Every structure is written in C-alpha cells, then in structure tokens.
C-alpha cells in the first residue's frame, strides 16, 4: 500500500505557514508573502485534483478491460476469495519492495 505523504502533510503545511507568519509579525520582518503561500497551496491542491482524476481514469480503464477482455470467470464462493487472497499475498511478496 502506497502512502500519500503529500496528503498527510497538508496540516503541517498550514502550521508552518502560521509559524512563519507569527515569526515575521513578531520580529517585524517582511519575509512572509501571501502570494507565495497561495501559489504553493494552489499547486498542492492541483496535484491532489490531478491525482484523483488519474485514479478515476485508471479505475474505469481497469473496468473496461475486465468487462471486454477477461479470459475466464471464477465462480463466486468464499473459498475462491480465500484462495485468491492468499495467492495474491504469496505471489506478490517480491514485487512490493
């Protein structure tokens, strides 16, 4: 499972913007620029929206391939699900690293 570090770090981005703003206000420095922060946040939002779009396209692409080009069907039973669950875990052990 791939962890989306960008999405997890969004609260930290806002905290650091607040720290930068507070420090700049306290020291009476003009380091903080609102347009830079808005630009950075817009790029992060754009990246997340693009990621959602790409995942949606990928999902529907997989659905199309499954519906039109699958080679065989497996019967629907609990044993098939258990065998496939263990099989995927067993056969993908070397590919996740």
mmCIF file of N, CA and C in Angstrom:
data_model
loop_
_atom_site.group_PDB
_atom_site.id
_atom_site.type_symbol
_atom_site.label_atom_id
_atom_site.label_comp_id
_atom_site.label_asym_id
_atom_site.label_seq_id
_atom_site.Cartn_x
_atom_site.Cartn_y
_atom_site.Cartn_z
ATOM 1 N N UNK A 1 0.847 -1.174 0.000
ATOM 2 C CA UNK A 1 0.000 0.000 0.000
ATOM 3 C C UNK A 1 0.892 1.237 0.000
ATOM 4 N N UNK A 2 0.614 2.115 -0.922
ATOM 5 C CA UNK A 2 1.424 3.314 -1.056
ATOM 6 C C UNK A 2 0.833 4.429 -0.194
ATOM 7 N N UNK A 3 1.670 5.054 0.608
ATOM 8 C CA UNK A 3 1.231 6.133 1.483
ATOM 9 C C UNK A 3 1.369 7.459 0.737
ATOM 10 N N UNK A 4 0.305 8.271 0.759
ATOM 11 C CA UNK A 4 0.331 9.584 0.121
ATOM 12 C C UNK A 4 0.837 10.607 1.139
ATOM 13 N N UNK A 5 2.140 10.845 1.124
ATOM 14 C CA UNK A 5 2.761 11.735 2.100
ATOM 15 C C UNK A 5 2.330 13.192 1.918
ATOM 16 N N UNK A 6 2.024 13.570 0.695
ATOM 17 C CA UNK A 6 1.583 14.942 0.456
ATOM 18 C C UNK A 6 0.266 15.209 1.174
ATOM 19 N N UNK A 7 -0.688 14.297 1.035
ATOM 20 C CA UNK A 7 -1.987 14.479 1.689
ATOM 21 C C UNK A 7 -1.847 14.472 3.210
ATOM 22 N N UNK A 8 -0.945 13.642 3.727
ATOM 23 C CA UNK A 8 -0.752 13.584 5.179
ATOM 24 C C UNK A 8 -0.046 14.827 5.721
ATOM 25 N N UNK A 9 0.706 15.516 4.886
ATOM 26 C CA UNK A 9 1.475 16.661 5.368
ATOM 27 C C UNK A 9 0.753 17.999 5.212
ATOM 28 N N UNK A 10 -0.463 18.009 4.668
ATOM 29 C CA UNK A 10 -1.198 19.266 4.485
ATOM 30 C C UNK A 10 -1.378 20.014 5.799
ATOM 31 N N UNK A 11 -1.781 19.372 6.910
ATOM 32 C CA UNK A 11 -1.883 20.135 8.166
ATOM 33 C C UNK A 11 -0.551 20.744 8.605
ATOM 34 N N UNK A 12 0.534 20.042 8.336
ATOM 35 C CA UNK A 12 1.849 20.573 8.697
ATOM 36 C C UNK A 12 2.172 21.808 7.857
ATOM 37 N N UNK A 13 1.771 21.789 6.582
ATOM 38 C CA UNK A 13 1.968 22.976 5.745
ATOM 39 C C UNK A 13 1.282 24.191 6.367
ATOM 40 N N UNK A 14 0.030 24.024 6.786
ATOM 41 C CA UNK A 14 -0.704 25.146 7.372
ATOM 42 C C UNK A 14 -0.087 25.596 8.692
ATOM 43 N N UNK A 15 0.378 24.669 9.494
ATOM 44 C CA UNK A 15 1.034 25.022 10.761
ATOM 45 C C UNK A 15 2.310 25.818 10.496
ATOM 46 N N UNK A 16 3.095 25.362 9.527
ATOM 47 C CA UNK A 16 4.340 26.068 9.218
ATOM 48 C C UNK A 16 4.078 27.446 8.619
ATOM 49 N N UNK A 17 3.021 27.591 7.833
ATOM 50 C CA UNK A 17 2.662 28.915 7.324
ATOM 51 C C UNK A 17 2.316 29.828 8.492
ATOM 52 N N UNK A 18 1.558 29.303 9.457
ATOM 53 C CA UNK A 18 1.213 30.098 10.647
ATOM 54 C C UNK A 18 2.431 30.467 11.460
ATOM 55 N N UNK A 19 3.374 29.533 11.623
ATOM 56 C CA UNK A 19 4.604 29.818 12.368
ATOM 57 C C UNK A 19 5.416 30.894 11.649
ATOM 58 N N UNK A 20 5.522 30.758 10.343
ATOM 59 C CA UNK A 20 6.259 31.753 9.566
ATOM 60 C C UNK A 20 5.610 33.131 9.680
ATOM 61 N N UNK A 21 4.303 33.162 9.592
ATOM 62 C CA UNK A 21 3.585 34.433 9.702
ATOM 63 C C UNK A 21 3.754 35.047 11.089
ATOM 64 N N UNK A 22 3.625 34.230 12.132
ATOM 65 C CA UNK A 22 3.776 34.726 13.503
ATOM 66 C C UNK A 22 5.195 35.238 13.754
ATOM 67 N N UNK A 23 6.193 34.499 13.308
ATOM 68 C CA UNK A 23 7.587 34.909 13.491
ATOM 69 C C UNK A 23 7.866 36.212 12.756
ATOM 70 N N UNK A 24 7.373 36.297 11.517
ATOM 71 C CA UNK A 24 7.580 37.512 10.734
ATOM 72 C C UNK A 24 6.890 38.713 11.379
ATOM 73 N N UNK A 25 5.697 38.514 11.911
ATOM 74 C CA UNK A 25 4.967 39.596 12.576
ATOM 75 C C UNK A 25 5.662 39.994 13.873
ATOM 76 N N UNK A 26 6.143 38.989 14.634
ATOM 77 C CA UNK A 26 6.799 39.258 15.925
ATOM 78 C C UNK A 26 8.107 40.020 15.735
ATOM 79 N N UNK A 27 8.903 39.625 14.748
ATOM 80 C CA UNK A 27 10.204 40.259 14.509
ATOM 81 C C UNK A 27 10.108 41.480 13.587
ATOM 82 N N UNK A 28 8.901 41.780 13.128
ATOM 83 C CA UNK A 28 8.667 42.890 12.210
ATOM 84 C C UNK A 28 9.519 42.761 10.937
ATOM 85 N N UNK A 29 9.531 41.552 10.411
ATOM 86 C CA UNK A 29 10.240 41.253 9.170
ATOM 87 C C UNK A 29 9.230 41.153 8.032
ATOM 88 N N UNK A 30 9.689 41.376 6.838
ATOM 89 C CA UNK A 30 8.811 41.262 5.681
ATOM 90 C C UNK A 30 9.123 40.006 4.871
ATOM 91 N N UNK A 31 9.360 38.895 5.567
ATOM 92 C CA UNK A 31 9.671 37.644 4.883
ATOM 93 C C UNK A 31 8.424 36.966 4.338
ATOM 94 N N UNK A 32 7.313 37.120 5.010
ATOM 95 C CA UNK A 32 6.089 36.433 4.621
ATOM 96 C C UNK A 32 5.437 37.141 3.446
ATOM 97 N N UNK A 33 5.177 36.360 2.391
ATOM 98 C CA UNK A 33 4.488 36.916 1.231
ATOM 99 C C UNK A 33 3.265 36.048 0.950
ATOM 100 N N UNK A 34 2.115 36.657 0.993
ATOM 101 C CA UNK A 34 0.857 35.946 0.815
ATOM 102 C C UNK A 34 0.767 35.299 -0.558
ATOM 103 N N UNK A 35 1.249 35.969 -1.589
ATOM 104 C CA UNK A 35 1.151 35.411 -2.934
ATOM 105 C C UNK A 35 1.969 34.119 -3.075
ATOM 106 N N UNK A 36 3.110 34.009 -2.392
ATOM 107 C CA UNK A 36 3.889 32.773 -2.428
ATOM 108 C C UNK A 36 3.130 31.622 -1.762
ATOM 109 N N UNK A 37 2.514 31.911 -0.633
ATOM 110 C CA UNK A 37 1.756 30.868 0.069
ATOM 111 C C UNK A 37 0.558 30.412 -0.753
ATOM 112 N N UNK A 38 -0.149 31.355 -1.355
ATOM 113 C CA UNK A 38 -1.293 30.993 -2.193
ATOM 114 C C UNK A 38 -0.839 30.180 -3.395
ATOM 115 N N UNK A 39 0.281 30.540 -3.980
ATOM 116 C CA UNK A 39 0.826 29.797 -5.116
ATOM 117 C C UNK A 39 1.181 28.367 -4.719
ATOM 118 N N UNK A 40 1.859 28.209 -3.591
ATOM 119 C CA UNK A 40 2.240 26.869 -3.131
ATOM 120 C C UNK A 40 1.022 26.013 -2.800
ATOM 121 N N UNK A 41 0.045 26.600 -2.122
ATOM 122 C CA UNK A 41 -1.171 25.855 -1.793
ATOM 123 C C UNK A 41 -1.943 25.486 -3.051
ATOM 124 N N UNK A 42 -1.981 26.376 -4.023
ATOM 125 C CA UNK A 42 -2.681 26.079 -5.274
ATOM 126 C C UNK A 42 -2.011 24.931 -6.018
ATOM 127 N N UNK A 43 -0.703 24.896 -5.994
ATOM 128 C CA UNK A 43 -0.003 23.791 -6.647
ATOM 129 C C UNK A 43 -0.281 22.471 -5.943
ATOM 130 N N UNK A 44 -0.328 22.479 -4.621
ATOM 131 C CA UNK A 44 -0.655 21.257 -3.874
ATOM 132 C C UNK A 44 -2.063 20.781 -4.145
ATOM 133 N N UNK A 45 -3.011 21.722 -4.186
ATOM 134 C CA UNK A 45 -4.394 21.356 -4.498
ATOM 135 C C UNK A 45 -4.496 20.816 -5.922
ATOM 136 N N UNK A 46 -3.798 21.458 -6.846
ATOM 137 C CA UNK A 46 -3.793 20.981 -8.236
ATOM 138 C C UNK A 46 -3.233 19.573 -8.355
ATOM 139 N N UNK A 47 -2.186 19.291 -7.600
ATOM 140 C CA UNK A 47 -1.603 17.947 -7.631
ATOM 141 C C UNK A 47 -2.601 16.916 -7.118
ATOM 142 N N UNK A 48 -3.318 17.231 -6.041
ATOM 143 C CA UNK A 48 -4.294 16.300 -5.490
ATOM 144 C C UNK A 48 -5.466 16.090 -6.447
ATOM 145 N N UNK A 49 -5.941 17.147 -7.078
ATOM 146 C CA UNK A 49 -7.046 17.021 -8.033
ATOM 147 C C UNK A 49 -6.611 16.188 -9.235
ATOM 148 N N UNK A 50 -5.400 16.419 -9.717
ATOM 149 C CA UNK A 50 -4.881 15.624 -10.824
ATOM 150 C C UNK A 50 -4.773 14.160 -10.427
ATOM 151 N N UNK A 51 -4.332 13.882 -9.202
ATOM 152 C CA UNK A 51 -4.234 12.503 -8.733
ATOM 153 C C UNK A 51 -5.583 11.819 -8.680
ATOM 154 N N UNK A 52 -6.613 12.521 -8.227
ATOM 155 C CA UNK A 52 -7.964 11.945 -8.197
ATOM 156 C C UNK A 52 -8.441 11.672 -9.618
ATOM 157 N N UNK A 53 -8.204 12.606 -10.530
ATOM 158 C CA UNK A 53 -8.601 12.411 -11.925
ATOM 159 C C UNK A 53 -7.906 11.192 -12.518
ATOM 160 N N UNK A 54 -6.601 11.067 -12.299
ATOM 161 C CA UNK A 54 -5.852 9.945 -12.869
ATOM 162 C C UNK A 54 -6.306 8.616 -12.275
ATOM 163 N N UNK A 55 -6.604 8.584 -10.969
ATOM 164 C CA UNK A 55 -7.087 7.346 -10.357
ATOM 165 C C UNK A 55 -8.456 6.963 -10.899
ATOM 166 N N UNK A 56 -9.290 7.960 -11.192
ATOM 167 C CA UNK A 56 -10.598 7.686 -11.775
ATOM 168 C C UNK A 56 -10.453 7.102 -13.175
ATOM 169 N N UNK A 57 -9.579 7.688 -13.984
ATOM 170 C CA UNK A 57 -9.339 7.170 -15.333
ATOM 171 C C UNK A 57 -8.788 5.747 -15.256
ATOM 172 N N UNK A 58 -7.867 5.501 -14.348
ATOM 173 C CA UNK A 58 -7.289 4.171 -14.192
ATOM 174 C C UNK A 58 -8.352 3.156 -13.776
ATOM 175 N N UNK A 59 -9.235 3.537 -12.846
ATOM 176 C CA UNK A 59 -10.292 2.641 -12.395
ATOM 177 C C UNK A 59 -11.210 2.250 -13.552
ATOM 178 N N UNK A 60 -11.674 3.244 -14.319
ATOM 179 C CA UNK A 60 -12.572 2.930 -15.424
ATOM 180 C C UNK A 60 -11.855 2.183 -16.544
ATOM 181 N N UNK A 61 -10.558 2.423 -16.700
ATOM 182 C CA UNK A 61 -9.778 1.633 -17.657
ATOM 183 C C UNK A 61 -9.719 0.167 -17.257
ATOM 184 N N UNK A 62 -9.482 -0.097 -15.975
ATOM 185 C CA UNK A 62 -9.491 -1.474 -15.489
ATOM 186 C C UNK A 62 -10.863 -2.110 -15.648
ATOM 187 N N UNK A 63 -11.910 -1.339 -15.386
ATOM 188 C CA UNK A 63 -13.262 -1.878 -15.544
ATOM 189 C C UNK A 63 -13.541 -2.240 -17.001
ATOM 190 N N UNK A 64 -13.094 -1.401 -17.920
ATOM 191 C CA UNK A 64 -13.292 -1.697 -19.343
ATOM 192 C C UNK A 64 -12.550 -2.977 -19.742
ATOM 193 N N UNK A 65 -11.300 -3.085 -19.322
ATOM 194 C CA UNK A 65 -10.524 -4.287 -19.643
ATOM 195 C C UNK A 65 -11.176 -5.522 -19.036
ATOM 196 N N UNK A 66 -11.646 -5.415 -17.796
ATOM 197 C CA UNK A 66 -12.301 -6.549 -17.145
ATOM 198 C C UNK A 66 -13.567 -6.952 -17.895
ATOM 199 N N UNK A 67 -14.369 -5.993 -18.296
ATOM 200 C CA UNK A 67 -15.633 -6.308 -18.955
ATOM 201 C C UNK A 67 -15.451 -6.844 -20.374
ATOM 202 N N UNK A 68 -14.430 -6.403 -21.096
ATOM 203 C CA UNK A 68 -14.313 -6.747 -22.510
ATOM 204 C C UNK A 68 -13.223 -7.764 -22.841
ATOM 205 N N UNK A 69 -12.173 -7.859 -22.042
ATOM 206 C CA UNK A 69 -11.041 -8.684 -22.431
ATOM 207 C C UNK A 69 -10.652 -9.760 -21.426
ATOM 208 N N UNK A 70 -11.458 -10.014 -20.405
ATOM 209 C CA UNK A 70 -11.073 -11.058 -19.450
ATOM 210 C C UNK A 70 -11.105 -12.418 -20.125
ATOM 211 N N UNK A 71 -10.211 -13.281 -19.704
ATOM 212 C CA UNK A 71 -10.061 -14.583 -20.343
ATOM 213 C C UNK A 71 -10.996 -15.634 -19.761
ATOM 214 N N UNK A 72 -11.335 -15.517 -18.484
ATOM 215 C CA UNK A 72 -12.208 -16.514 -17.854
ATOM 216 C C UNK A 72 -12.878 -15.894 -16.635
ATOM 217 N N UNK A 73 -13.914 -16.559 -16.162
ATOM 218 C CA UNK A 73 -14.630 -16.150 -14.956
ATOM 219 C C UNK A 73 -14.381 -17.159 -13.850
ATOM 220 N N UNK A 74 -14.267 -16.678 -12.641
ATOM 221 C CA UNK A 74 -14.135 -17.559 -11.486
ATOM 222 C C UNK A 74 -15.481 -17.663 -10.784
ATOM 223 N N UNK A 75 -15.788 -18.829 -10.253
ATOM 224 C CA UNK A 75 -17.059 -18.962 -9.526
ATOM 225 C C UNK A 75 -17.055 -18.105 -8.255
ATOM 226 N N UNK A 76 -18.226 -17.625 -7.865
ATOM 227 C CA UNK A 76 -18.368 -16.779 -6.685
ATOM 228 C C UNK A 76 -18.600 -17.653 -5.462
ATOM 229 N N UNK A 77 -17.550 -17.880 -4.700
ATOM 230 C CA UNK A 77 -17.688 -18.611 -3.443
ATOM 231 C C UNK A 77 -16.640 -18.091 -2.458
ATOM 232 N N UNK A 78 -16.860 -18.347 -1.204
ATOM 233 C CA UNK A 78 -15.935 -17.882 -0.168
ATOM 234 C C UNK A 78 -14.563 -18.523 -0.318
ATOM 235 N N UNK A 79 -14.534 -19.777 -0.774
ATOM 236 C CA UNK A 79 -13.248 -20.476 -0.918
ATOM 237 C C UNK A 79 -12.403 -19.862 -2.030
ATOM 238 N N UNK A 80 -13.024 -19.449 -3.089
ATOM 239 C CA UNK A 80 -12.284 -18.790 -4.168
ATOM 240 C C UNK A 80 -11.682 -17.477 -3.662
ATOM 241 N N UNK A 81 -12.464 -16.715 -2.886
ATOM 242 C CA UNK A 81 -11.958 -15.464 -2.330
ATOM 243 C C UNK A 81 -10.780 -15.706 -1.391
ATOM 244 N N UNK A 82 -10.863 -16.730 -0.569
ATOM 245 C CA UNK A 82 -9.772 -17.047 0.362
ATOM 246 C C UNK A 82 -8.525 -17.474 -0.409
ATOM 247 N N UNK A 83 -8.698 -18.340 -1.393
ATOM 248 C CA UNK A 83 -7.557 -18.803 -2.192
ATOM 249 C C UNK A 83 -6.908 -17.630 -2.931
ATOM 250 N N UNK A 84 -7.720 -16.748 -3.518
ATOM 251 C CA UNK A 84 -7.172 -15.589 -4.230
ATOM 252 C C UNK A 84 -6.479 -14.617 -3.280
ATOM 253 N N UNK A 85 -7.048 -14.423 -2.091
ATOM 254 C CA UNK A 85 -6.436 -13.530 -1.106
ATOM 255 C C UNK A 85 -5.053 -14.039 -0.708
ATOM 256 N N UNK A 86 -4.967 -15.314 -0.405
ATOM 257 C CA UNK A 86 -3.675 -15.913 -0.025
ATOM 258 C C UNK A 86 -2.737 -15.935 -1.224
ATOM 259 N N UNK A 87 -3.257 -16.244 -2.406
ATOM 260 C CA UNK A 87 -2.425 -16.303 -3.606
ATOM 261 C C UNK A 87 -1.811 -14.959 -3.952
ATOM 262 N N UNK A 88 -2.593 -13.899 -3.880
ATOM 263 C CA UNK A 88 -2.060 -12.562 -4.164
ATOM 264 C C UNK A 88 -0.980 -12.209 -3.149
ATOM 265 N N UNK A 89 -1.223 -12.505 -1.887
ATOM 266 C CA UNK A 89 -0.235 -12.226 -0.856
ATOM 267 C C UNK A 89 1.031 -13.050 -1.074
ATOM 268 N N UNK A 90 0.866 -14.297 -1.471
ATOM 269 C CA UNK A 90 2.015 -15.193 -1.667
ATOM 270 C C UNK A 90 2.819 -14.814 -2.909
ATOM 271 N N UNK A 91 2.151 -14.517 -4.013
ATOM 272 C CA UNK A 91 2.847 -14.292 -5.275
ATOM 273 C C UNK A 91 3.354 -12.866 -5.464
ATOM 274 N N UNK A 92 2.921 -11.925 -4.654
ATOM 275 C CA UNK A 92 3.403 -10.542 -4.814
ATOM 276 C C UNK A 92 4.419 -10.153 -3.754
ATOM 277 N N UNK A 93 4.929 -11.106 -3.014
ATOM 278 C CA UNK A 93 5.863 -10.796 -1.928
ATOM 279 C C UNK A 93 7.147 -10.143 -2.441
ATOM 280 N N UNK A 94 7.657 -10.550 -3.587
ATOM 281 C CA UNK A 94 8.906 -9.998 -4.085
ATOM 282 C C UNK A 94 8.750 -8.727 -4.879
ATOM 283 N N UNK A 95 7.513 -8.357 -5.243
ATOM 284 C CA UNK A 95 7.299 -7.205 -6.102
ATOM 285 C C UNK A 95 7.009 -5.928 -5.340
ATOM 286 N N UNK A 96 6.823 -5.990 -4.036
ATOM 287 C CA UNK A 96 6.438 -4.807 -3.279
ATOM 288 C C UNK A 96 7.632 -4.030 -2.736
ATOM 289 N N UNK A 97 8.799 -4.495 -2.898
ATOM 290 C CA UNK A 97 9.958 -3.816 -2.319
ATOM 291 C C UNK A 97 10.702 -2.976 -3.290
#
